[in-house]
PDB file of C-alpha atoms in Angstrom:
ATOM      1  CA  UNK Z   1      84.769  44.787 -36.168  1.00 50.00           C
ATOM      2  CA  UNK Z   2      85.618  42.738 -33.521  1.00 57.00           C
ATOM      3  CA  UNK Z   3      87.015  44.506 -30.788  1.00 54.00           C
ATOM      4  CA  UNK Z   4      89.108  41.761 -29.180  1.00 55.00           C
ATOM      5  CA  UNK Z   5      90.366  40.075 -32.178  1.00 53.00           C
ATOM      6  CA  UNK Z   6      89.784  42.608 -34.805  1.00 53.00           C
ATOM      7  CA  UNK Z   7      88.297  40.764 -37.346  1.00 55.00           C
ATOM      8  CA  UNK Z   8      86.147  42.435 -39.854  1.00 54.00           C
ATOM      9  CA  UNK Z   9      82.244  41.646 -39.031  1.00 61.00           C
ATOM     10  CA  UNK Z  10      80.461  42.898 -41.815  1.00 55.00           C
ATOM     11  CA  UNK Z  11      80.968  46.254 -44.280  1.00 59.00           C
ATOM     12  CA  UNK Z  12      77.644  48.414 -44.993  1.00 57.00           C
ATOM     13  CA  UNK Z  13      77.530  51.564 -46.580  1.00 62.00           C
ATOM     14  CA  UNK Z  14      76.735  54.549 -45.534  1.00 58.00           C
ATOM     15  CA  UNK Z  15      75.877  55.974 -42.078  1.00 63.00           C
ATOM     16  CA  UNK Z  16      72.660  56.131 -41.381  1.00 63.00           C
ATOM     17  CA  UNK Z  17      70.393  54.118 -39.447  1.00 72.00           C
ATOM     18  CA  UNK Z  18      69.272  51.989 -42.380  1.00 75.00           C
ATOM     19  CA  UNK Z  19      72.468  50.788 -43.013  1.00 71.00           C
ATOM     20  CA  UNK Z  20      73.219  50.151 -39.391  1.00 78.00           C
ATOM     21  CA  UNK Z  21      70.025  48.809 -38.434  1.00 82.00           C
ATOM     22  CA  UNK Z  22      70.691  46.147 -41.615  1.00 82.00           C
ATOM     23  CA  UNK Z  23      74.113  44.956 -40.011  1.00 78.00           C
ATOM     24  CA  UNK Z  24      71.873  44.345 -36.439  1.00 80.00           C
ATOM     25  CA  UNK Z  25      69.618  42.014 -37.832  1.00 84.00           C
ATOM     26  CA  UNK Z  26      71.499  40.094 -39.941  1.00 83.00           C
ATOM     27  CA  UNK Z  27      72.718  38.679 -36.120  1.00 83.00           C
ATOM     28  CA  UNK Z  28      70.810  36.042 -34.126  1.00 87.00           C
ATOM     29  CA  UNK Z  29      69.211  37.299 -31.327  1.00 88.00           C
ATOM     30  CA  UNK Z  30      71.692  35.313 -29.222  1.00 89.00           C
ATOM     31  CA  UNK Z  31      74.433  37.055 -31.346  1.00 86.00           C
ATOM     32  CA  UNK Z  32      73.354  39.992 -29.487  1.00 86.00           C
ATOM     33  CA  UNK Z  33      72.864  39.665 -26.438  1.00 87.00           C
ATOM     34  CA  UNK Z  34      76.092  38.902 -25.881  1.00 86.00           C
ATOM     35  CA  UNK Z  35      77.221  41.991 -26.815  1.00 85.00           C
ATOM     36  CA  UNK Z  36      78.239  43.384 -23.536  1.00 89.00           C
ATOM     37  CA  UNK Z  37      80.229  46.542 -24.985  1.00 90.00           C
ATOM     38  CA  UNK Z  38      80.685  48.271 -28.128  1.00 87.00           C
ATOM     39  CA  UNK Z  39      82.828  51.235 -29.306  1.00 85.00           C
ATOM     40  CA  UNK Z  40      81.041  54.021 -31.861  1.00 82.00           C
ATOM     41  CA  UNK Z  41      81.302  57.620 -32.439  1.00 79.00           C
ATOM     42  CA  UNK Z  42      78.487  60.187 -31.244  1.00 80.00           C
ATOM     43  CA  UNK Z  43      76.763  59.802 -34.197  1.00 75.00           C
ATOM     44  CA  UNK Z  44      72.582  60.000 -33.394  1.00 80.00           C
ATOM     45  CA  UNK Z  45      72.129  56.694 -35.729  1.00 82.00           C
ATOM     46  CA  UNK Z  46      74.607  54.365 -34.495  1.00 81.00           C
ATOM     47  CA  UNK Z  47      73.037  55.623 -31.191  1.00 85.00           C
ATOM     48  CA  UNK Z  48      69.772  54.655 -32.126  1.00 86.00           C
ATOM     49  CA  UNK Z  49      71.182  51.152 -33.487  1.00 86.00           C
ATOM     50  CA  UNK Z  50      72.527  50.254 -30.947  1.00 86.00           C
ATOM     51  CA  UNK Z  51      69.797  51.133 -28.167  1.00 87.00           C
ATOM     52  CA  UNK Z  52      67.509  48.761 -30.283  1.00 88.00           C
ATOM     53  CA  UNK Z  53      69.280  46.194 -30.894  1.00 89.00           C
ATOM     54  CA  UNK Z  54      71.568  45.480 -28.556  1.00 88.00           C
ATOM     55  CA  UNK Z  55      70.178  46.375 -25.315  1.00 85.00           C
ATOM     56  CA  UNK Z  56      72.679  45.021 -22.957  1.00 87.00           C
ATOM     57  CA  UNK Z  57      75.422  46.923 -24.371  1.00 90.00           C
ATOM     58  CA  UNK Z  58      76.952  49.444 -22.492  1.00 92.00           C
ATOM     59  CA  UNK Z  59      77.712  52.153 -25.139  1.00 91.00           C
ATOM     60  CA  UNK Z  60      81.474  53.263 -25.497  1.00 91.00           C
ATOM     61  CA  UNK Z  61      82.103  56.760 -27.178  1.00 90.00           C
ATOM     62  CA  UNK Z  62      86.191  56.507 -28.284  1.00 87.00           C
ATOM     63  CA  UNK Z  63      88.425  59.068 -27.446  1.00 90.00           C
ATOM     64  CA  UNK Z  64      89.746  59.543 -31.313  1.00 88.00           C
ATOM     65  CA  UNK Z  65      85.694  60.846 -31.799  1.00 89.00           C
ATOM     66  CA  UNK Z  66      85.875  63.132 -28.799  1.00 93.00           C
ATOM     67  CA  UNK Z  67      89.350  64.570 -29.451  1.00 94.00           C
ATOM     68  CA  UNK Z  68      88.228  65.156 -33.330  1.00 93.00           C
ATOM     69  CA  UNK Z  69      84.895  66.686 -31.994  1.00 95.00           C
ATOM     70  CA  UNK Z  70      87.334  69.165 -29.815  1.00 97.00           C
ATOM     71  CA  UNK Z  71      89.824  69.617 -32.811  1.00 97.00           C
ATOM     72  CA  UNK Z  72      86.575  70.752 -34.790  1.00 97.00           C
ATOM     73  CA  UNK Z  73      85.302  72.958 -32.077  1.00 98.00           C
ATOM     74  CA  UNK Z  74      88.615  74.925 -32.393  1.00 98.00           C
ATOM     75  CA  UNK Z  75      88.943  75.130 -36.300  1.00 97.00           C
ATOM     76  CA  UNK Z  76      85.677  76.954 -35.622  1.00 98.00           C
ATOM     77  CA  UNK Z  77      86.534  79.487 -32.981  1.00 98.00           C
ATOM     78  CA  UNK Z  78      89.963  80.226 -35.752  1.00 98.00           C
ATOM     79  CA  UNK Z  79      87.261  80.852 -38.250  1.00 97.00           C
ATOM     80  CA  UNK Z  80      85.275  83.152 -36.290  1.00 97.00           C
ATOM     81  CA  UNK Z  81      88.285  84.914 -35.138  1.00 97.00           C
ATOM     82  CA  UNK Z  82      89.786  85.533 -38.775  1.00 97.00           C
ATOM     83  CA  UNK Z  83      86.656  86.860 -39.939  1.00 96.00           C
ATOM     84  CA  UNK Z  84      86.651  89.503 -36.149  1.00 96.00           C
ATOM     85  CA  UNK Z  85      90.177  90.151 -36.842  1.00 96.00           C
ATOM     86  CA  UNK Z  86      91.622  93.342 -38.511  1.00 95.00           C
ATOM     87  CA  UNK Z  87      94.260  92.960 -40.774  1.00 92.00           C
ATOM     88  CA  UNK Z  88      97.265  93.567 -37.900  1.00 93.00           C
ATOM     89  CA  UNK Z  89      95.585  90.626 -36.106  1.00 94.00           C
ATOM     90  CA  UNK Z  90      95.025  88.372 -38.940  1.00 96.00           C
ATOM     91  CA  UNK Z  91      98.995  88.011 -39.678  1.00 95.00           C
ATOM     92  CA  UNK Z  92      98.722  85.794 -35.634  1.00 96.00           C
ATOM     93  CA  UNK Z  93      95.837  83.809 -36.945  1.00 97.00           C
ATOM     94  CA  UNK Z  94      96.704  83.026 -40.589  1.00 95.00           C
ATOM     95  CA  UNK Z  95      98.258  79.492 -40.926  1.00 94.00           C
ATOM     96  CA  UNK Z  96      97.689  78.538 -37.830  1.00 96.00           C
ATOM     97  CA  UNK Z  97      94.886  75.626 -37.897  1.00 95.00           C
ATOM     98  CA  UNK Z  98      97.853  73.101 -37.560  1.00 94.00           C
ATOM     99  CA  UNK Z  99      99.974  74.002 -34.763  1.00 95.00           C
ATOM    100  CA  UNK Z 100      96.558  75.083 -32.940  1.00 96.00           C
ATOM    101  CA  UNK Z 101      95.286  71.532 -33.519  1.00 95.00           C
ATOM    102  CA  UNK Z 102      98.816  69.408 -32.661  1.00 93.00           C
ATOM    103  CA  UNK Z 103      99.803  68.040 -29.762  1.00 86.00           C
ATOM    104  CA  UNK Z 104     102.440  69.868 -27.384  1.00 83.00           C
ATOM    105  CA  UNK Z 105     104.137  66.961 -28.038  1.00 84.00           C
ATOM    106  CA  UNK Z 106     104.816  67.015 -31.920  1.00 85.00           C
ATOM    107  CA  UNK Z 107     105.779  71.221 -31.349  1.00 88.00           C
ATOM    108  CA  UNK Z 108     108.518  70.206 -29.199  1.00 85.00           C
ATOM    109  CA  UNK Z 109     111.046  70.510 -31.666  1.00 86.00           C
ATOM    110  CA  UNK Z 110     109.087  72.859 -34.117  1.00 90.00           C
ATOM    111  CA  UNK Z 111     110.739  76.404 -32.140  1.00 91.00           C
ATOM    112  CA  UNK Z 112     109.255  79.010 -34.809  1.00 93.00           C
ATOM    113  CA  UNK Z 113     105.808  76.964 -34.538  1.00 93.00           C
ATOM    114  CA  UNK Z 114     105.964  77.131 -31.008  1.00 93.00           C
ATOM    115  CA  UNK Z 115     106.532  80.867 -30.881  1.00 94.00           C
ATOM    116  CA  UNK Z 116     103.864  81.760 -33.527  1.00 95.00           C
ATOM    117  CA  UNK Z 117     101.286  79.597 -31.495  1.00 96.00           C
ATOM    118  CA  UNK Z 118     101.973  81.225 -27.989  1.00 95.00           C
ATOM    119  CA  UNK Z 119     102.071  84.373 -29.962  1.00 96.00           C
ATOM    120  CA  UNK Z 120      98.405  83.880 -31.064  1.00 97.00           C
ATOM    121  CA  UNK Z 121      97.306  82.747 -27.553  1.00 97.00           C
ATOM    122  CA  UNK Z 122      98.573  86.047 -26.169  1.00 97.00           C
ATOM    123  CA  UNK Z 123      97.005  88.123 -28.387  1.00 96.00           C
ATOM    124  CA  UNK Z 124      93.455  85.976 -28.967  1.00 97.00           C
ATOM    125  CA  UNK Z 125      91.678  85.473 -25.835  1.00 97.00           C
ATOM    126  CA  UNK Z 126      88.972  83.533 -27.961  1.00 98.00           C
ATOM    127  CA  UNK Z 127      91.516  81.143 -29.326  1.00 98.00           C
ATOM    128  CA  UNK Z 128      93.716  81.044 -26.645  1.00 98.00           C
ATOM    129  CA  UNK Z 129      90.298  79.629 -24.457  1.00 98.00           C
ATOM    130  CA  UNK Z 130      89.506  77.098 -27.060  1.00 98.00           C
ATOM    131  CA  UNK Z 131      93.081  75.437 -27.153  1.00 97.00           C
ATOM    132  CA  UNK Z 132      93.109  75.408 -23.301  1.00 97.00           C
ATOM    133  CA  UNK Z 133      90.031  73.213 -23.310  1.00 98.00           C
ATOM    134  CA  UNK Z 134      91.501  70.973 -26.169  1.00 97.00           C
ATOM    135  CA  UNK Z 135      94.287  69.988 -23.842  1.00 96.00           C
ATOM    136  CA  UNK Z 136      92.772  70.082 -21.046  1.00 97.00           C
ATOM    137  CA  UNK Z 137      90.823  67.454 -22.380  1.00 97.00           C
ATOM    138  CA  UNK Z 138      93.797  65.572 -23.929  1.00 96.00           C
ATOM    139  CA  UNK Z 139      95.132  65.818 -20.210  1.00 96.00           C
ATOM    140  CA  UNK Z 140      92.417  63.997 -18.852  1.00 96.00           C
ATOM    141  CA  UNK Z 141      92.980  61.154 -21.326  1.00 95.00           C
ATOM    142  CA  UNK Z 142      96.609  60.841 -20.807  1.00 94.00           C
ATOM    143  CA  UNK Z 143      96.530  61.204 -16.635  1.00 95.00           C
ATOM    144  CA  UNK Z 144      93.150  59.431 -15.831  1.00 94.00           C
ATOM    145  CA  UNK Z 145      94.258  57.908 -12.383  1.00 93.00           C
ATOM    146  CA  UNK Z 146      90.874  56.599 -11.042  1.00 96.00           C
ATOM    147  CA  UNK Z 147      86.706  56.866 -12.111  1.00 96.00           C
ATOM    148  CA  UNK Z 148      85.940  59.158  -9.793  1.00 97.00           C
ATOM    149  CA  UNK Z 149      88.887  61.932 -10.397  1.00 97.00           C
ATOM    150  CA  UNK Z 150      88.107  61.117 -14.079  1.00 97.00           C
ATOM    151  CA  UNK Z 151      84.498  61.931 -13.817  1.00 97.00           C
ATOM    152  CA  UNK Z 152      84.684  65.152 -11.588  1.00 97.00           C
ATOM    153  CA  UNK Z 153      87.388  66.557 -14.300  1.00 97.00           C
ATOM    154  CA  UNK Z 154      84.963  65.258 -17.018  1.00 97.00           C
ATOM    155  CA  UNK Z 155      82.037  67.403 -15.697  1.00 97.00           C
ATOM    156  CA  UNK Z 156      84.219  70.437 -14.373  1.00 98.00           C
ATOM    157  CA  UNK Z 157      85.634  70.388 -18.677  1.00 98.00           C
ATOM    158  CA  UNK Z 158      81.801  70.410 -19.496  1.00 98.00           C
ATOM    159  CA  UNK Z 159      81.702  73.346 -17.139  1.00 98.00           C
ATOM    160  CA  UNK Z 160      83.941  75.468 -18.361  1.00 98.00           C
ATOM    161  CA  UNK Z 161      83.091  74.715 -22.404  1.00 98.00           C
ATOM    162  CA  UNK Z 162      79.684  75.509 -20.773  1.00 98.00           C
ATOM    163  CA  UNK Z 163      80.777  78.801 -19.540  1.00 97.00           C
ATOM    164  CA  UNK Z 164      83.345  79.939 -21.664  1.00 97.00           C
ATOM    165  CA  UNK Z 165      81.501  82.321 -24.048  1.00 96.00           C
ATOM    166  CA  UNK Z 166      82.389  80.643 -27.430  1.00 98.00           C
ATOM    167  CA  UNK Z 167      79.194  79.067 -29.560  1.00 97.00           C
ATOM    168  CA  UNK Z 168      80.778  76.265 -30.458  1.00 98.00           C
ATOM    169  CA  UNK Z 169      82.375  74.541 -27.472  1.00 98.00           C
ATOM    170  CA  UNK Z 170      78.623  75.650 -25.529  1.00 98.00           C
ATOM    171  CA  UNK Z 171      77.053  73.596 -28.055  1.00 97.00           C
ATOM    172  CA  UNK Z 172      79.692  70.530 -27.414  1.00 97.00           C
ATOM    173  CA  UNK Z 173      79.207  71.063 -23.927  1.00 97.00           C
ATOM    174  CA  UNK Z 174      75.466  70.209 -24.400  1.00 96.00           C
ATOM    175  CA  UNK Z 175      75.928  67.232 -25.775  1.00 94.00           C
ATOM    176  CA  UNK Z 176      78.789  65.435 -23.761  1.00 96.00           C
ATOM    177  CA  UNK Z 177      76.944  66.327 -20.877  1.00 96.00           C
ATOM    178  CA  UNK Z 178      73.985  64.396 -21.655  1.00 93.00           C
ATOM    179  CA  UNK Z 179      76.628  61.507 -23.160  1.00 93.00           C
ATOM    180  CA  UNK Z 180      79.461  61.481 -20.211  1.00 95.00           C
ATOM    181  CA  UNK Z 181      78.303  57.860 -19.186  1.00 94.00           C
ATOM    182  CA  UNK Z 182      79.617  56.708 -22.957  1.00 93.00           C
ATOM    183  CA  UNK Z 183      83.101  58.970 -22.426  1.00 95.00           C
ATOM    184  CA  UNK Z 184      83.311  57.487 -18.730  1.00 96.00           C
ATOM    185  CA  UNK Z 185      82.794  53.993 -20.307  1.00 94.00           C
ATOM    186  CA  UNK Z 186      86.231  54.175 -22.215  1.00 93.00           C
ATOM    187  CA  UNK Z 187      88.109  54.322 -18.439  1.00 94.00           C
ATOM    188  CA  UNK Z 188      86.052  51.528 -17.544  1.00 92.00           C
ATOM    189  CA  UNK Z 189      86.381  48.662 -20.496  1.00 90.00           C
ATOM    190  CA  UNK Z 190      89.334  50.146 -22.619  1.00 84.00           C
ATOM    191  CA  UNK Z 191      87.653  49.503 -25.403  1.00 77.00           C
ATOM    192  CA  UNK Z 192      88.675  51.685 -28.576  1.00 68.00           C
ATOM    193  CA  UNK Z 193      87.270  51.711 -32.294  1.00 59.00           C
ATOM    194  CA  UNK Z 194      91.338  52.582 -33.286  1.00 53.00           C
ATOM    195  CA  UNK Z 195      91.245  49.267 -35.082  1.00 46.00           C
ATOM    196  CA  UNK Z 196      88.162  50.125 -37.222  1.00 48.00           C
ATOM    197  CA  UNK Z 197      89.639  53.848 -37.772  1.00 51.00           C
ATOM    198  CA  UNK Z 198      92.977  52.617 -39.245  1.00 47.00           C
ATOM    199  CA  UNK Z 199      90.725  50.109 -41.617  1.00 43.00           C
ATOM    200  CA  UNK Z 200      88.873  52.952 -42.772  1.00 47.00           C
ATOM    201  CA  UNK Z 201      91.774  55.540 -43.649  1.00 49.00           C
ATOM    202  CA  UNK Z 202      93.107  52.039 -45.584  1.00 51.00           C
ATOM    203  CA  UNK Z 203      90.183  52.232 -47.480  1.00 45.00           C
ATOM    204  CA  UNK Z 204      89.828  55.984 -48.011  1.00 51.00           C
ATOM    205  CA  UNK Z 205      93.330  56.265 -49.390  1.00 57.00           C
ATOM    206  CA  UNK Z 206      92.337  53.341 -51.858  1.00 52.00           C
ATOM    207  CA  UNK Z 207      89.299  54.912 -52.819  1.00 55.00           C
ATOM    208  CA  UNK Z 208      91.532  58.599 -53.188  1.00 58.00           C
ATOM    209  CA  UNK Z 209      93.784  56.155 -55.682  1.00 61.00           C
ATOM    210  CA  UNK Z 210      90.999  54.608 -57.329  1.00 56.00           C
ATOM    211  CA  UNK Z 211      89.526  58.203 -58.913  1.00 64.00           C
ATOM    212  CA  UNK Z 212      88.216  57.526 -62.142  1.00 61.00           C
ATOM    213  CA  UNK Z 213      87.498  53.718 -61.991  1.00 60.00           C
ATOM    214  CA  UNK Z 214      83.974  52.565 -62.670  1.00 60.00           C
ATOM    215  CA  UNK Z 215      82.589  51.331 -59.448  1.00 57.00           C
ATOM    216  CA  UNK Z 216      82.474  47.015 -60.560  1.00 49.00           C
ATOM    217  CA  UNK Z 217      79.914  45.438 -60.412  1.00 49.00           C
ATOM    218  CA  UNK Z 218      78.987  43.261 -57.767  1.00 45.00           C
TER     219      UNK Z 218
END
């Protein structure tokens, strides 16, 4: 998709690099080279795509990848901690994937949600450490004030998933480390894949209509 205009560029299925790869070379040479940005998730194929075929492209990771990335990072540490927990503690952790995964934002008016989540951060160090670094992160999205401040708040987050004890956010911190020029890229161009995102949920919620209708043929 086009990332000024938003017009649709070309539909291939599938993820991997096949697929991709097809998209690339169905462009002119010319075509890309004068690619100068583009906007994917951290996938390892579009990766790979892009480093091939358009070389002159500075790589832009979105934020809606990194958040969800986060997000999944902390449904994780809520598993691991339900499956620690004894049955007193379980009662703090059961149904609360949601309010653990919204926004202090959309709690603001939700007062029992907001009391059973700051109930579970008080009693679950574990969990309590993974939300901090979810909105930590969603801080440095929302208050980025210059490259450099963004950067040194970038690497200090990587830090402190590094260091924080919990397998999953140690193994996100190991790969946005070696990918904080893509996250840094966002601040620079402002370029987003929202457009493409919103396209796809149209189509998911088509295809989640469409259960039980032979594929047509093409």
């Amino acid at each position: 998709m086009d990332g000024i205009n938003g017009e649709v560029l070309g539909i291939e299925q599938g993820k991997g690099l096949e697929g991709i790869s097809n998209f690339f070379k169905r462009m002119t040479i010319e075509q890309r080279e004068a690619v100068r940005v583009v906007s994917i998730d951290r996938g390892n194929a579009f990766q790979s795509a892009v480093l091939t075929y358009l070389p002159k492209a500075a790589i832009t990771f979105d934020p809606f990848h990194i958040i969800k990335n986060i997000n999944d990072a902390v449904s994780k540490v809520r598993c691991e901690q339900w499956r620690l927990a004894d049955k007193d503690n379980k009662k703090y952790i059961k149904n609360s994937r949601f309010l653990l995964l919204s926004s202090k934002e959309k709690l603001e008016n939700n007062a029992k949600g907001k009391t059973k989540l700051q109930e579970l951060l008080a009693v679950n160090q574990p969990i309590n450490t993974a939300y901090m670094l979810k909105e930590n992160m969603r801080d440095i999205y929302h208050s980025h004030t210059s490259m450099e401040e963004t950067a040194n708040r970038l690497s200090q987050w990587v830090e402190l998933a590094a260091s924080s004890g919990l397998a999953a956010f140690k193994v996100l911190a190991r790969t946005l480390e070696k990918q904080l020029g893509g996250i840094m890229n966002f601040f620079k161009f402002g370029l987003t894949s929202a457009a493409i995102e919103g396209l796809n949920s149209r189509i998911a919620r088509i295809s989640s209509k469409m259960r039980g209708v032979d594929s047509p043929t093409l």
